[in-house]
Tab-separated table of C-alpha atoms and ligand atoms in Angstrom:
chain	number	residue	atom	x	y	z
V	235	MET	CA	-45.751	13.529	-6.363
V	236	THR	CA	-42.229	13.580	-7.812
V	237	LYS	CA	-42.148	15.333	-11.013
V	238	SER	CA	-39.930	13.163	-13.415
V	239	ILE	CA	-37.363	15.218	-15.809
V	240	LYS	CA	-37.666	13.509	-19.318
V	241	ASN	CA	-35.928	16.104	-21.453
V	242	PRO	CA	-34.109	18.460	-19.206
V	243	THR	CA	-32.965	21.922	-20.194
V	244	ARG	CA	-29.436	23.036	-19.333
V	245	ARG	CA	-31.105	25.364	-16.545
V	246	GLN	CA	-32.785	22.201	-15.068
V	247	LEU	CA	-29.602	20.080	-15.277
V	248	PHE	CA	-27.758	22.550	-13.728
V	249	GLY	CA	-30.116	22.846	-10.842
V	250	LEU	CA	-29.965	18.786	-10.569
V	251	ALA	CA	-26.125	18.948	-10.276
V	252	ALA	CA	-26.335	21.582	-7.836
V	253	SER	CA	-28.981	19.563	-5.718
V	254	ALA	CA	-27.128	16.297	-6.256
V	255	GLY	CA	-24.100	18.294	-4.433
V	256	VAL	CA	-26.485	19.364	-1.521
V	257	ALA	CA	-28.509	16.200	-1.465
V	258	ALA	CA	-25.121	14.188	-1.174
V	259	ALA	CA	-23.924	17.143	1.349
V	260	LEU	CA	-26.852	16.485	3.515
V	261	GLY	CA	-26.811	12.701	2.830
V	262	ALA	CA	-28.787	9.987	4.059
V	263	HIS	CA	-25.894	8.932	6.120
V	264	ALA	CA	-25.342	11.915	8.283
V	265	SER	CA	-25.983	10.581	11.864
V	266	ALA	CA	-28.169	12.503	13.968
V	267	SER	CA	-28.402	10.347	16.758
V	268	THR	CA	-27.723	11.087	20.594
V	269	PRO	CA	-23.790	11.152	21.267
V	270	VAL	CA	-22.625	7.756	22.974
V	271	PRO	CA	-20.734	8.491	26.296
V	272	THR	CA	-17.294	6.660	26.128
V	273	LYS	CA	-13.847	6.903	27.104
V	274	ALA	CA	-12.385	4.978	24.172
V	275	ARG	CA	-9.076	6.132	22.781
V	276	ILE	CA	-9.326	6.033	19.205
V	277	VAL	CA	-6.127	6.642	17.122
V	278	ILE	CA	-6.752	7.367	13.354
V	279	ILE	CA	-3.745	7.345	10.961
V	280	GLY	CA	-4.087	9.869	8.240
V	281	ALA	CA	-5.945	13.022	8.187
V	282	GLY	CA	-6.704	12.728	4.254
V	283	ALA	CA	-10.258	12.272	2.767
V	284	GLY	CA	-11.016	9.194	5.022
V	285	GLY	CA	-9.567	10.028	8.208
V	286	THR	CA	-10.684	13.767	8.213
V	287	ALA	CA	-14.430	12.796	7.362
V	288	LEU	CA	-14.463	10.071	10.076
V	289	ALA	CA	-12.911	12.371	12.660
V	290	ASN	CA	-15.633	14.809	11.971
V	291	ARG	CA	-18.378	12.236	12.319
V	292	LEU	CA	-16.954	10.647	15.451
V	293	VAL	CA	-16.653	13.869	17.345
V	294	ARG	CA	-20.528	14.432	16.860
V	295	ARG	CA	-21.470	10.561	17.544
V	296	LEU	CA	-19.051	10.234	20.527
V	297	GLU	CA	-19.011	11.963	23.860
V	298	GLY	CA	-15.894	11.859	26.115
V	299	ALA	CA	-13.792	9.851	23.568
V	300	GLU	CA	-10.106	10.604	23.150
V	301	ILE	CA	-9.661	10.967	19.288
V	302	THR	CA	-6.139	11.262	18.137
V	303	LEU	CA	-5.218	12.024	14.282
V	304	LEU	CA	-1.673	11.531	12.952
V	305	ASP	CA	-0.862	13.085	9.839
V	306	PRO	CA	2.480	15.216	8.973
V	307	ARG	CA	0.890	16.762	6.042
V	308	VAL	CA	-0.097	20.526	6.541
V	309	GLN	CA	-1.855	20.735	3.123
V	310	HIS	CA	-4.882	18.844	2.348
V	311	LEU	CA	-4.838	17.451	-1.332
V	312	TYR	CA	-8.303	17.354	-3.155
V	313	GLN	CA	-6.783	14.873	-5.653
V	314	PRO	CA	-9.654	14.508	-8.108
V	315	GLY	CA	-8.706	18.147	-9.113
V	316	LEU	CA	-4.952	16.958	-10.162
V	317	THR	CA	-6.698	15.871	-13.360
V	318	LEU	CA	-7.860	19.214	-14.117
V	319	VAL	CA	-4.685	20.972	-13.083
V	320	ALA	CA	-2.824	18.654	-15.624
V	321	ALA	CA	-4.954	19.751	-18.431
V	322	GLY	CA	-4.523	23.477	-17.811
V	323	LEU	CA	-8.119	23.923	-16.735
V	324	LYS	CA	-7.351	24.843	-13.055
V	325	PRO	CA	-4.392	26.170	-11.348
V	326	ALA	CA	-2.341	24.092	-8.893
V	327	ASP	CA	-3.695	25.601	-5.874
V	328	TYR	CA	-7.205	24.572	-6.794
V	329	VAL	CA	-6.624	21.331	-4.926
V	330	LEU	CA	-4.897	22.880	-2.110
V	331	SER	CA	-6.165	23.500	1.498
V	332	GLN	CA	-4.888	23.405	5.141
V	333	THR	CA	-5.330	20.058	6.893
V	334	GLY	CA	-6.099	21.768	9.995
V	335	ASP	CA	-8.978	23.739	8.657
V	336	TRP	CA	-10.951	20.636	8.083
V	337	LEU	CA	-10.545	19.311	11.552
V	338	PRO	CA	-13.236	19.811	14.396
V	339	ASP	CA	-12.725	20.610	17.862
V	340	GLY	CA	-12.354	17.723	19.978
V	341	VAL	CA	-9.586	15.930	18.006
V	342	THR	CA	-5.846	15.957	18.597
V	343	LEU	CA	-3.886	16.260	15.501
V	344	ILE	CA	-0.274	15.122	15.965
V	345	PRO	CA	1.667	16.384	12.984
V	346	GLU	CA	3.669	13.357	12.477
V	347	LYS	CA	4.037	10.223	10.677
V	348	ALA	CA	2.964	6.932	12.134
V	349	ALA	CA	6.230	5.039	12.442
V	350	ALA	CA	5.172	1.542	13.786
V	351	ILE	CA	2.151	-0.155	14.680
V	352	ASP	CA	2.008	-2.870	17.326
V	353	PRO	CA	-1.393	-4.404	17.061
V	354	GLU	CA	-0.656	-6.852	19.743
V	355	ALA	CA	0.339	-4.191	22.122
V	356	LYS	CA	-2.139	-1.874	20.807
V	357	THR	CA	0.182	0.923	20.301
V	358	VAL	CA	1.318	3.460	17.628
V	359	ALA	CA	4.649	4.943	17.544
V	360	THR	CA	5.053	8.161	15.983
V	361	GLU	CA	8.360	9.352	14.148
V	362	SER	CA	9.608	11.277	17.199
V	363	GLY	CA	9.195	8.312	19.374
V	364	GLN	CA	6.005	8.922	21.109
V	365	SER	CA	3.837	5.789	21.986
V	366	LEU	CA	0.219	6.106	21.636
V	367	ALA	CA	-2.029	3.410	23.299
V	368	TYR	CA	-5.289	2.870	21.492
V	369	ASP	CA	-8.388	0.812	22.164
V	370	PHE	CA	-9.528	1.313	18.398
V	371	LEU	CA	-7.380	1.898	15.443
V	372	VAL	CA	-8.526	3.141	12.137
V	373	VAL	CA	-5.698	2.866	9.466
V	374	ALA	CA	-6.172	5.609	6.692
V	375	PRO	CA	-2.942	6.546	5.403
V	376	GLY	CA	-3.705	6.347	1.705
V	377	LEU	CA	-1.001	4.805	-0.469
V	378	VAL	CA	2.421	5.779	-1.917
V	379	LEU	CA	3.443	5.978	-5.417
V	380	ASP	CA	6.281	4.040	-6.096
V	381	HIS	CA	8.199	6.367	-8.909
V	382	ASP	CA	11.488	4.550	-8.035
V	383	ALA	CA	10.054	1.543	-9.702
V	384	ILE	CA	10.261	3.027	-13.400
V	385	GLU	CA	13.916	2.971	-14.209
V	386	GLY	CA	15.523	6.266	-15.606
V	387	PHE	CA	12.483	8.292	-14.435
V	388	SER	CA	12.742	10.756	-11.609
V	389	LEU	CA	10.241	13.273	-10.408
V	390	ASP	CA	12.509	16.161	-11.228
V	391	MET	CA	12.166	15.249	-14.783
V	392	VAL	CA	8.558	16.071	-14.769
V	393	GLY	CA	7.589	19.056	-17.118
V	394	GLN	CA	10.588	18.716	-19.415
V	395	ASN	CA	11.517	16.441	-22.309
V	396	GLY	CA	7.918	15.468	-22.763
V	397	ILE	CA	7.402	13.841	-19.271
V	398	GLY	CA	4.306	13.985	-17.342
V	399	ALA	CA	3.350	12.587	-14.129
V	400	LEU	CA	0.106	13.900	-12.602
V	401	TYR	CA	-0.337	11.808	-9.686
V	402	ALA	CA	2.480	13.116	-7.887
V	403	GLY	CA	0.911	16.414	-6.357
V	404	PRO	CA	-0.178	19.795	-7.539
V	405	GLU	CA	2.977	21.129	-8.471
V	406	TYR	CA	3.983	18.108	-10.701
V	407	ALA	CA	0.300	18.206	-12.455
V	408	ALA	CA	1.020	21.732	-13.199
V	409	ARG	CA	4.388	20.626	-14.676
V	410	THR	CA	2.673	17.800	-16.422
V	411	TRP	CA	0.514	20.433	-18.230
V	412	GLN	CA	3.745	22.084	-19.232
V	413	ALA	CA	4.932	19.104	-21.076
V	414	ALA	CA	1.502	17.967	-22.355
V	415	SER	CA	0.450	21.273	-23.529
V	416	LYS	CA	3.498	21.434	-25.648
V	417	PHE	CA	2.492	18.099	-27.087
V	418	THR	CA	-0.867	19.478	-27.831
V	419	GLU	CA	0.722	22.330	-30.121
V	420	GLU	CA	3.513	20.623	-31.538
V	421	GLY	CA	2.207	17.006	-32.041
V	422	GLY	CA	4.041	13.782	-32.157
V	423	VAL	CA	3.380	10.625	-30.284
V	424	GLY	CA	1.548	10.672	-27.149
V	425	LEU	CA	2.134	7.596	-24.942
V	426	PHE	CA	0.027	7.309	-21.819
V	427	THR	CA	0.593	4.693	-19.263
V	428	ARG	CA	-0.940	2.929	-16.107
V	429	PRO	CA	0.551	0.606	-13.649
V	430	GLU	CA	0.144	-3.128	-12.885
V	431	THR	CA	-0.707	-2.780	-9.383
V	432	GLU	CA	-4.062	-1.545	-7.705
V	433	MET	CA	-4.334	2.196	-8.456
V	434	LYS	CA	-6.357	5.105	-6.936
V	435	CYS	CA	-8.983	6.468	-9.412
V	436	ALA	CA	-8.404	4.001	-12.226
V	437	GLY	CA	-10.403	6.342	-14.350
V	438	ALA	CA	-7.829	8.990	-14.257
V	439	PRO	CA	-5.239	7.520	-16.839
V	440	LEU	CA	-8.067	7.449	-19.167
V	441	LYS	CA	-9.310	10.854	-18.509
V	442	HIS	CA	-5.946	12.411	-18.943
V	443	THR	CA	-5.473	10.639	-22.474
V	444	PHE	CA	-8.975	11.684	-23.597
V	445	LEU	CA	-8.269	15.341	-22.230
V	446	ILE	CA	-4.944	15.823	-24.132
V	447	ASP	CA	-6.409	14.250	-27.294
V	448	ASP	CA	-9.330	16.533	-27.154
V	449	ILE	CA	-7.167	19.601	-26.258
V	450	ALA	CA	-4.906	18.978	-29.331
V	451	LYS	CA	-7.972	18.440	-31.529
V	452	ARG	CA	-9.606	21.561	-30.554
V	453	ALA	CA	-6.352	23.508	-31.226
V	454	GLY	CA	-6.630	22.286	-34.907
V	455	ASN	CA	-3.548	19.885	-34.378
V	456	GLY	CA	-5.486	16.460	-34.649
V	457	GLY	CA	-3.621	15.530	-37.936
V	458	LYS	CA	-0.043	16.172	-35.939
V	459	ILE	CA	-0.815	13.822	-32.944
V	460	ASP	CA	-0.816	9.925	-32.509
V	461	VAL	CA	-2.197	9.043	-29.281
V	462	GLN	CA	-1.469	5.644	-27.780
V	463	TYR	CA	-2.469	4.087	-24.508
V	464	ALA	CA	-0.195	1.283	-23.013
V	465	ALA	CA	-1.543	-0.666	-19.896
V	466	PRO	CA	-0.570	-4.017	-18.182
V	467	GLN	CA	-4.141	-5.246	-17.988
V	468	THR	CA	-5.936	-7.176	-20.639
V	469	SER	CA	-8.807	-4.985	-20.947
V	470	LEU	CA	-9.100	-0.849	-20.871
V	471	PHE	CA	-11.127	-0.664	-17.649
V	472	GLY	CA	-11.924	-3.257	-14.739
V	473	VAL	CA	-15.866	-3.087	-15.430
V	474	PRO	CA	-16.462	-5.148	-18.695
V	475	ILE	CA	-19.220	-2.899	-20.084
V	476	VAL	CA	-17.392	0.205	-19.492
V	477	ALA	CA	-14.003	-1.206	-21.052
V	478	GLU	CA	-16.234	-1.961	-24.134
V	479	LYS	CA	-17.441	1.773	-24.305
V	480	VAL	CA	-14.042	3.120	-23.978
V	481	ARG	CA	-12.782	0.601	-26.753
V	482	MET	CA	-15.448	2.265	-28.956
V	483	LEU	CA	-14.464	5.759	-28.008
V	484	PHE	CA	-10.826	4.942	-28.656
V	485	GLY	CA	-11.669	3.511	-32.182
V	486	ASP	CA	-13.797	6.640	-32.834
V	487	ARG	CA	-10.999	9.060	-31.984
V	488	GLY	CA	-8.014	7.026	-33.514
V	489	ILE	CA	-6.330	6.148	-30.025
V	490	THR	CA	-4.336	3.183	-30.113
V	491	SER	CA	-4.061	0.740	-27.311
V	492	HIS	CA	-1.226	-1.694	-26.291
V	493	MET	CA	-2.529	-4.122	-23.689
V	494	GLN	CA	-0.516	-6.283	-21.556
V	495	HIS	CA	2.161	-3.462	-21.861
V	496	GLN	CA	3.632	-2.747	-18.310
V	497	LEU	CA	6.100	0.476	-18.081
V	498	GLN	CA	9.615	-0.551	-16.897
V	499	GLY	CA	11.599	2.383	-17.613
V	500	ILE	CA	12.161	5.277	-19.747
V	501	ASP	CA	15.227	6.566	-21.917
V	502	ALA	CA	14.598	10.187	-21.525
V	503	ASP	CA	17.457	11.245	-23.929
V	504	ARG	CA	16.189	9.151	-26.601
V	505	ARG	CA	12.545	9.515	-25.816
V	506	ARG	CA	11.888	5.920	-25.681
V	507	ALA	CA	9.953	3.803	-23.160
V	508	ARG	CA	10.447	0.174	-22.510
V	509	PHE	CA	7.505	-2.154	-21.470
V	510	SER	CA	7.386	-5.857	-20.483
V	511	THR	CA	5.076	-7.772	-22.238
V	512	PRO	CA	4.036	-11.450	-22.664
V	513	ASP	CA	6.207	-11.544	-25.634
V	514	GLY	CA	9.339	-10.064	-23.913
V	515	SER	CA	10.391	-6.552	-23.802
V	516	VAL	CA	8.944	-3.781	-26.277
V	517	GLU	CA	10.136	-0.087	-26.473
V	518	LEU	CA	7.752	2.485	-27.817
V	519	ASP	CA	8.846	5.979	-28.849
V	520	TYR	CA	7.262	9.237	-27.285
V	521	ASP	CA	7.176	12.673	-27.975
V	522	TYR	CA	4.876	13.061	-24.799
V	523	ILE	CA	4.545	10.348	-22.000
V	524	HIS	CA	2.475	9.988	-18.908
V	525	VAL	CA	4.003	8.204	-16.306
V	526	ILE	CA	1.590	6.585	-13.435
V	527	PRO	CA	3.858	4.489	-11.145
V	528	PRO	CA	3.031	1.387	-9.025
V	529	GLN	CA	1.039	2.095	-5.916
V	530	ARG	CA	1.375	0.347	-2.846
V	531	ALA	CA	0.390	0.464	1.076
V	532	PRO	CA	2.652	2.846	3.083
V	533	GLU	CA	5.696	1.034	4.592
V	534	VAL	CA	4.207	1.378	8.242
V	535	VAL	CA	1.360	-0.798	7.218
V	536	ARG	CA	3.394	-3.426	5.569
V	537	GLN	CA	5.903	-3.671	8.515
V	538	SER	CA	3.104	-4.000	10.998
V	539	GLY	CA	1.778	-7.259	9.841
V	540	LEU	CA	-1.567	-5.650	9.194
V	541	SER	CA	-1.416	-6.880	5.199
V	542	TRP	CA	-2.943	-9.667	3.509
V	543	ALA	CA	-0.363	-12.703	3.799
V	544	ASP	CA	-1.758	-14.147	0.507
V	545	LYS	CA	-3.298	-11.475	-1.830
V	546	TRP	CA	-1.467	-8.228	-3.295
V	547	THR	CA	1.796	-9.328	-1.532
V	548	ASP	CA	3.854	-7.018	-3.505
V	549	GLN	CA	1.325	-4.235	-2.593
V	550	GLY	CA	0.504	-4.663	1.053
V	551	TRP	CA	-3.042	-3.505	1.209
V	552	VAL	CA	-4.784	-3.949	4.909
V	553	GLU	CA	-6.278	-7.443	5.362
V	554	CYS	CA	-10.008	-6.687	6.179
V	555	ASP	CA	-13.508	-7.627	5.530
V	556	MET	CA	-14.688	-6.422	2.412
V	557	ALA	CA	-18.225	-5.371	4.025
V	558	SER	CA	-17.382	-4.085	7.111
V	559	LEU	CA	-13.805	-3.106	6.562
V	560	ARG	CA	-12.861	-4.551	9.883
V	561	HIS	CA	-9.518	-6.243	10.196
V	562	LEU	CA	-9.738	-9.975	9.959
V	563	ARG	CA	-7.328	-10.895	12.733
V	564	TYR	CA	-7.368	-7.581	15.076
V	565	PRO	CA	-11.016	-6.599	15.571
V	566	GLU	CA	-10.293	-3.448	17.083
V	567	ILE	CA	-8.692	-2.358	13.908
V	568	TRP	CA	-10.372	-0.922	10.516
V	569	ALA	CA	-8.859	-0.039	7.129
V	570	LEU	CA	-10.115	3.165	5.389
V	571	GLY	CA	-9.724	4.454	2.108
V	572	ASP	CA	-7.153	3.561	-0.483
V	573	VAL	CA	-5.133	1.422	1.864
V	574	ALA	CA	-7.930	-1.203	2.185
V	575	GLY	CA	-7.326	-4.536	0.905
V	576	VAL	CA	-10.926	-4.704	-0.740
V	577	PRO	CA	-11.448	-5.692	-4.663
V	578	LYS	CA	-12.487	-2.221	-5.526
V	579	GLY	CA	-12.914	1.170	-4.151
V	580	LYS	CA	-9.773	3.488	-4.300
V	581	THR	CA	-11.634	6.608	-4.830
V	582	ALA	CA	-12.858	9.521	-2.853
V	583	ALA	CA	-16.502	8.338	-3.946
V	584	SER	CA	-15.688	5.022	-2.051
V	585	VAL	CA	-14.353	6.658	1.007
V	586	LYS	CA	-17.633	8.627	1.214
V	587	TRP	CA	-19.709	5.536	1.553
V	588	GLN	CA	-16.848	3.520	3.644
V	589	VAL	CA	-16.656	6.106	6.348
V	590	PRO	CA	-20.259	5.721	7.676
V	591	VAL	CA	-19.627	1.812	7.760
V	592	VAL	CA	-16.478	2.230	9.947
V	593	GLU	CA	-18.223	4.878	12.051
V	594	ASP	CA	-20.970	2.481	12.757
V	595	GLY	CA	-18.520	-0.467	13.368
V	596	LEU	CA	-16.683	1.325	15.482
V	597	VAL	CA	-19.572	2.608	17.609
V	598	ALA	CA	-21.086	-0.707	17.786
V	599	ALA	CA	-18.111	-2.203	19.259
V	600	ILE	CA	-18.027	0.451	21.920
V	601	THR	CA	-21.383	-0.037	22.935
V	602	GLY	CA	-21.199	-3.753	22.406
V	603	THR	CA	-23.914	-3.919	19.840
V	604	ASP	CA	-24.119	-5.505	16.231
V	605	PRO	CA	-22.949	-3.123	13.300
V	606	THR	CA	-25.716	-2.179	10.891
V	607	GLN	CA	-24.244	-0.949	7.904
V	608	THR	CA	-22.108	-2.594	5.249
V	609	TYR	CA	-19.877	-1.265	2.318
V	610	ASN	CA	-20.819	-2.759	-1.257
V	611	GLY	CA	-17.786	-1.847	-3.104
V	612	TYR	CA	-19.302	1.272	-4.449
V	613	THR	CA	-17.202	3.574	-6.516
V	614	SER	CA	-17.535	6.127	-9.052
V	615	CYS	CA	-15.660	7.798	-11.681
V	616	PRO	CA	-16.713	10.698	-13.528
V	617	MET	CA	-14.678	9.634	-16.695
V	618	ILE	CA	-14.085	12.944	-18.538
V	619	THR	CA	-14.017	12.076	-22.319
V	620	GLN	CA	-13.594	15.542	-23.592
V	621	ILE	CA	-13.610	19.187	-22.369
V	622	GLY	CA	-17.509	19.484	-21.398
V	623	ARG	CA	-18.463	16.094	-21.547
V	624	ALA	CA	-17.795	13.161	-19.232
V	625	MET	CA	-19.549	9.532	-18.418
V	626	LEU	CA	-20.756	9.288	-14.843
V	627	VAL	CA	-19.536	5.509	-14.342
V	628	GLU	CA	-20.647	4.204	-10.892
V	629	PHE	CA	-20.285	0.468	-9.803
V	630	ASP	CA	-20.026	-2.187	-7.081
V	631	TYR	CA	-18.066	-5.195	-6.026
V	632	ASN	CA	-20.000	-7.142	-8.481
V	633	ASP	CA	-19.482	-4.996	-11.592
V	634	ASN	CA	-22.940	-3.899	-11.403
V	635	LEU	CA	-23.372	-0.274	-12.694
V	636	VAL	CA	-25.359	1.435	-9.882
V	637	PRO	CA	-26.261	4.954	-11.168
V	638	SER	CA	-27.185	7.548	-8.822
V	639	PHE	CA	-29.756	9.214	-11.095
V	640	PRO	CA	-31.295	6.220	-12.890
V	641	GLY	CA	-33.249	7.398	-15.988
V	642	ILE	CA	-31.691	10.930	-15.582
V	643	ILE	CA	-28.052	10.612	-16.392
V	644	ALA	CA	-26.990	7.556	-18.413
V	645	PRO	CA	-23.729	5.823	-17.062
V	646	LEU	CA	-22.206	5.175	-20.377
V	647	GLU	CA	-23.092	8.369	-22.406
V	648	GLU	CA	-20.917	11.305	-22.725
V	649	LEU	CA	-22.997	14.206	-21.098
V	650	TRP	CA	-22.354	17.884	-20.076
V	651	ILE	CA	-24.392	17.154	-16.819
V	652	SER	CA	-21.600	14.525	-15.867
V	653	TRP	CA	-19.014	16.946	-16.705
V	654	LEU	CA	-20.569	19.090	-14.528
V	655	MET	CA	-20.479	16.679	-11.593
V	656	LYS	CA	-16.622	16.532	-12.078
V	657	GLU	CA	-15.980	20.185	-12.731
V	658	VAL	CA	-18.372	21.705	-9.871
V	659	ALA	CA	-20.402	19.239	-7.609
V	660	LEU	CA	-17.752	16.682	-7.062
V	661	LYS	CA	-15.664	19.396	-5.044
V	662	ALA	CA	-18.622	20.521	-2.834
V	663	THR	CA	-19.605	16.832	-2.282
V	664	TYR	CA	-16.026	16.062	-1.323
V	665	ASN	CA	-15.569	19.038	1.092
V	666	ALA	CA	-19.083	18.264	2.827
V	667	MET	CA	-17.779	14.840	2.933
V	668	LEU	CA	-14.689	15.990	4.839
V	669	ARG	CA	-16.939	17.708	7.304
V	670	GLY	CA	-18.547	14.572	7.919
V	671	ARG	CA	-21.925	15.778	6.411
V	672	ALA	CA	-22.088	13.472	3.308
B	190	FAD	C1	-5.146	12.050	-10.140
B	190	FAD	C2	-6.097	11.672	-9.281
B	190	FAD	C3	-7.529	11.754	-9.491
B	190	FAD	C4	-8.594	11.385	-8.683
B	190	FAD	N1	-9.836	11.404	-9.401
B	190	FAD	C5	-11.083	11.022	-8.434
B	190	FAD	C6	-12.251	11.310	-8.939
B	190	FAD	O1	-12.567	11.604	-9.836
B	190	FAD	N2	-13.137	10.808	-8.053
B	190	FAD	C7	-12.877	10.191	-6.925
B	190	FAD	O2	-13.845	9.775	-6.167
B	190	FAD	N3	-11.599	9.886	-6.338
B	190	FAD	C8	-10.691	10.386	-7.298
B	190	FAD	N4	-9.248	10.320	-6.633
B	190	FAD	C9	-8.944	9.353	-5.587
B	190	FAD	C10	-9.178	9.888	-4.477
B	190	FAD	O3	-8.559	11.175	-3.957
B	190	FAD	C11	-8.690	9.040	-3.082
B	190	FAD	O4	-9.157	7.769	-3.377
B	190	FAD	C12	-8.915	9.503	-1.708
B	190	FAD	O5	-8.341	10.651	-1.482
B	190	FAD	C13	-8.389	8.563	-0.754
B	190	FAD	O6	-8.794	8.941	0.700
B	190	FAD	P1	-7.527	8.370	1.709
B	190	FAD	O7	-8.085	8.998	3.030
B	190	FAD	O8	-7.735	6.786	1.721
B	190	FAD	O9	-6.077	8.889	1.403
B	190	FAD	P2	-5.674	10.410	1.206
B	190	FAD	O10	-6.901	11.144	1.030
B	190	FAD	O11	-4.394	10.056	-0.025
B	190	FAD	O12	-5.006	10.783	2.683
B	190	FAD	C14	-4.084	9.755	3.039
B	190	FAD	C15	-3.418	10.853	4.307
B	190	FAD	O13	-2.556	10.052	4.952
B	190	FAD	C16	-1.448	10.718	5.469
B	190	FAD	N5	-0.353	9.761	5.682
B	190	FAD	C17	0.358	8.777	5.036
B	190	FAD	N6	1.191	7.975	5.635
B	190	FAD	C18	0.945	8.464	6.773
B	190	FAD	C19	1.656	7.915	8.252
B	190	FAD	N7	2.561	6.896	8.174
B	190	FAD	N8	1.327	8.457	9.284
B	190	FAD	C20	0.257	9.584	9.392
B	190	FAD	N9	-0.356	10.041	8.159
B	190	FAD	C21	0.069	9.483	7.186
B	190	FAD	C22	-1.051	11.426	4.136
B	190	FAD	O14	-0.396	12.630	4.405
B	190	FAD	C23	-2.398	11.729	3.775
B	190	FAD	O15	-2.970	13.112	4.220
B	190	FAD	C24	-8.377	10.601	-7.575
B	190	FAD	C25	-6.881	10.617	-7.214
B	190	FAD	C26	-5.967	10.965	-7.825
B	190	FAD	C27	-4.158	10.917	-7.504
């Protein structure tokens, strides 16, 4: 009989977090079936969270397949850690590892960018001009940050004059902390933004806001700061019940919000930011600003004719079925991860649930059977609200909350256990996922 934990002690909770990581690591989806013999040529574009996890699983699942991964990036980035780096809680190298260290024997890594995809001829051209023919293609190159879209902003500004941009990578996240920590000490107006486009980890702009506010208050400088959050959307989070919770937290903490404010540009000398709003252009002063630029599918995807023609036309996400992730016009192609044109799911947590679906679809295509697995839009966001406290927000395509630990971890409560999930268990689970074990 399962023993229920009604009022768990700290020790029990720690055990739970650890076992959650292990449970996920051993996850229900780890495939143990006999390898399928095949000579299929499979090309995977991108060796990030999705591409790496899938390659590890396919190597175990298939025998004789020719699996080729394309990615020029030598270093693998554990992106969820960037939030912690930008709050001075982890060093920049916390998020870094070597791409090659995660890849199994039996796949060929070509350290180049995919420069063109021809879905009619079923070939991928690399930057150096190699042409790779495929039977099946998985498009998993993540997304690109369009920093140029913010007038007056460039990445070399990050870390100085009160400018942060934590999405840009570990070095920039560390520089973001330089600027943000100055704000937590000296005070002034802190202006936290997010883009109008779809974005990865939509909770991250809020996490940064909450953490920097908390750090300033802990340092006794709460009276010196004026924290403001500006977003193009009409609500603070895409899931209504979560938006309401965040609105209440903002109220409790004295954080002001400016909705329907889309960052257009900054004047770094005058420390002013310009936003477009339904009522025209508005300027706001800042002492610290956090810039998260618009996000789009990489150019190679947009040029290949794989994007939706009638949705997200400025962003170019891959046209695919939201349950199977299979391309709607090219059945030998799947989208995986941030690049997928589905209504939710630009998180590593989503990738964890998408990878088995793509694996299942691909193996079914090889064996000529029907796929059995579908993706329900699961995404999760351990939303840090202060140091040592987070809400473990999990939801699906229908905005239903789908808690992994119902009755134990309340999704909308600020809990230490949920913080632990982000701080400790998430990386372990992420690493297990990369190995194809979660
Ligand atoms: C600040 C921040 C905080 C986050 N916090 C969380 C969190 O708390 N929880 C969570 O679950 N998720 C979080 N995420 C999101 C998560 O990291 C991403 O959703 C996940 O990494 C997406 O995986 P992916 O494989 O689609 O893309 P990526 O992991 O970004 O990998 C894409 C890979 O493709 C390669 N590539 C790009 N173009 C090409 C090309 N033309 N040819 C070949 N290769 C190419 C890149 O070099 C890269 O290695 C966060 C992200 C950020 C930025």
